[in-house]
Amino acid sequence: MRYELMLPHQIRAAIAENWPVALPLGVLEYHGEHMAVGMDTLAVVKMLELFEKEADIVILPAFYYGAASYAVAPPEGNGSVQVGGRALAPFAEELFYSLLRIGFRNIHAIIHHQTENFAAGMPTDLAFKTAGRQAIFRFLEKERGEGWWGSEAMAGYYAEHAEGANFFNWVQVHPLMPTVTDGQYPFDHAGVGETSLMLALCPEAVDAGHFADNTGWYTATAPEASMELGQKGVAMILDHLRAILSA
C-alpha cells in the first residue's frame, strides 16, 4: 500500500503484522540523451509496485534527491541534482526516527545508484545507513533510557542476537539489484542493462530516437537494449526483493 493513501487503522494493522516498509531511494542524474534523469529511482518504484502485487508492503513516497554527483556530466542543461551526504544524513535520521516512533520495525531503504560499490558504500547509501543506526540508538535511548544495553534485562542479548532478534535490523539499506549478478545481467550506467530495465518497467522513460545523440562511452551499448532482456532483470530483482523484504 502507498503510505500516503493509508488510513490510521491500516497503519496500525501493518505495524501489528510487521509489514515491510520500503523507501524508494535514489537520485536525479544524467543518463544519456535517450533516458530520463529519474531512472535510478523509477526502477525502485516500479519494482516495488510489482512486488506489492504478491506481498503485503508499505511503500513510502520516493526520495529522489540523493547524491547524484557530477561525475557523469555537469548539471548545466543535463539535469543532475546533487545533494551531498552530509545534508542527507540529518534528514534520513529524522525520517527513520519518525517511522520508529510510529511503530514500524521492518524498514528498508532500497537504492539503485552507485551500488556496484555497495559493500564499501557511496555517499547516498552511506548517509542513509549511518542515519538508520543513529535513529535506532536514539529511539532505544528514548524508550529505555541511558544504560539500556547494560541493564539486566539485556542479559540474553548475545544469544538472542545469534537467533536473529537484532533490533539493528529494524532499519536496513539494500541495493535494488544484487551486488553480484554472476554475469546474469549487465550492470552499467545508461547502457544496455539499465536501458533494458527501463524498457521493461517504464518504457516512457526511454526514447530510442536519441540513441544517436549520445557521446559518452557508457551509453555505447544502449542501442542493444530490449524489453526481453529487461524482463530478465525484473525477474532477478523480484527474487532479490522476496529475499530481503519479509515480515
Tab-separated table of N, CA and C in Angstrom, residues 7 17 27 30 38 97 100 107 119 139 144 146 153 159 174-175 187 201-202 204 209 213 224-225 233 243 245:
chain	number	residue	atom	x	y	z
A	7	LEU	N	-5.013	4.792	5.791
A	7	LEU	CA	-5.770	5.321	6.917
A	7	LEU	C	-5.133	4.807	8.210
A	17	GLU	N	1.201	-6.563	11.993
A	17	GLU	CA	1.601	-7.698	11.168
A	17	GLU	C	3.038	-7.595	10.674
A	27	VAL	N	18.179	9.138	-7.014
A	27	VAL	CA	18.727	10.424	-7.437
A	27	VAL	C	18.061	10.867	-8.733
A	30	TYR	N	21.889	12.509	-14.895
A	30	TYR	CA	22.003	12.367	-16.349
A	30	TYR	C	22.255	10.911	-16.722
A	38	GLY	N	15.369	10.415	-13.944
A	38	GLY	CA	14.914	9.726	-12.734
A	38	GLY	C	15.083	8.223	-12.773
A	97	TYR	N	13.756	7.892	12.428
A	97	TYR	CA	13.323	8.040	13.819
A	97	TYR	C	11.807	8.186	13.885
A	100	LEU	N	10.146	4.846	13.302
A	100	LEU	CA	10.238	4.028	14.504
A	100	LEU	C	9.236	4.481	15.557
A	107	ILE	N	11.900	-1.723	8.394
A	107	ILE	CA	12.073	-0.572	7.491
A	107	ILE	C	13.243	-0.833	6.551
A	119	ALA	N	29.156	-2.638	-0.819
A	119	ALA	CA	29.786	-3.132	0.409
A	119	ALA	C	30.615	-2.039	1.075
A	139	PHE	N	16.241	6.125	19.336
A	139	PHE	CA	14.925	5.617	19.711
A	139	PHE	C	15.016	4.722	20.945
A	144	ARG	N	14.049	3.339	26.464
A	144	ARG	CA	14.574	2.516	27.563
A	144	ARG	C	15.489	3.269	28.511
A	146	GLU	N	19.067	5.858	29.233
A	146	GLU	CA	20.506	5.629	29.130
A	146	GLU	C	20.884	4.388	29.930
A	153	ALA	N	18.043	-6.555	31.993
A	153	ALA	CA	17.045	-7.002	31.020
A	153	ALA	C	17.676	-7.424	29.699
A	159	ALA	N	22.732	-14.157	22.911
A	159	ALA	CA	22.010	-15.356	22.500
A	159	ALA	C	20.859	-14.998	21.567
A	174	HIS	N	19.401	-1.475	1.223
A	174	HIS	CA	19.737	-2.532	0.270
A	174	HIS	C	19.918	-1.970	-1.139
A	175	PRO	N	20.750	-2.623	-1.940
A	175	PRO	CA	20.755	-2.302	-3.379
A	175	PRO	C	19.545	-2.951	-4.038
A	187	PHE	N	25.487	-4.981	-15.597
A	187	PHE	CA	25.433	-3.871	-14.641
A	187	PHE	C	26.149	-2.687	-15.281
A	201	LEU	N	10.181	-1.749	-17.414
A	201	LEU	CA	9.461	-1.197	-16.261
A	201	LEU	C	8.740	0.105	-16.553
A	202	CYS	N	9.341	0.954	-17.365
A	202	CYS	CA	8.822	2.305	-17.575
A	202	CYS	C	9.246	2.785	-18.968
A	204	GLU	N	8.164	4.709	-21.131
A	204	GLU	CA	8.065	6.134	-21.466
A	204	GLU	C	9.294	6.918	-21.023
A	209	GLY	N	14.919	7.259	-30.242
A	209	GLY	CA	15.256	8.246	-31.266
A	209	GLY	C	16.449	9.108	-30.898
A	213	ASP	N	22.323	10.518	-30.401
A	213	ASP	CA	22.805	11.777	-29.825
A	213	ASP	C	23.796	11.565	-28.692
A	224	GLU	N	21.551	-1.685	-27.971
A	224	GLU	CA	21.347	-3.136	-27.912
A	224	GLU	C	20.240	-3.526	-26.927
A	225	ALA	N	19.678	-2.550	-26.241
A	225	ALA	CA	18.687	-2.825	-25.201
A	225	ALA	C	17.420	-3.435	-25.780
A	233	GLY	N	16.005	-9.008	-16.091
A	233	GLY	CA	16.442	-8.252	-14.926
A	233	GLY	C	15.332	-8.097	-13.903
A	243	ALA	N	13.669	-12.048	-1.076
A	243	ALA	CA	14.617	-12.489	-0.057
A	243	ALA	C	14.824	-11.445	1.040
A	245	LEU	N	12.732	-8.617	1.747
A	245	LEU	CA	11.529	-7.994	2.312
A	245	LEU	C	10.604	-9.071	2.874
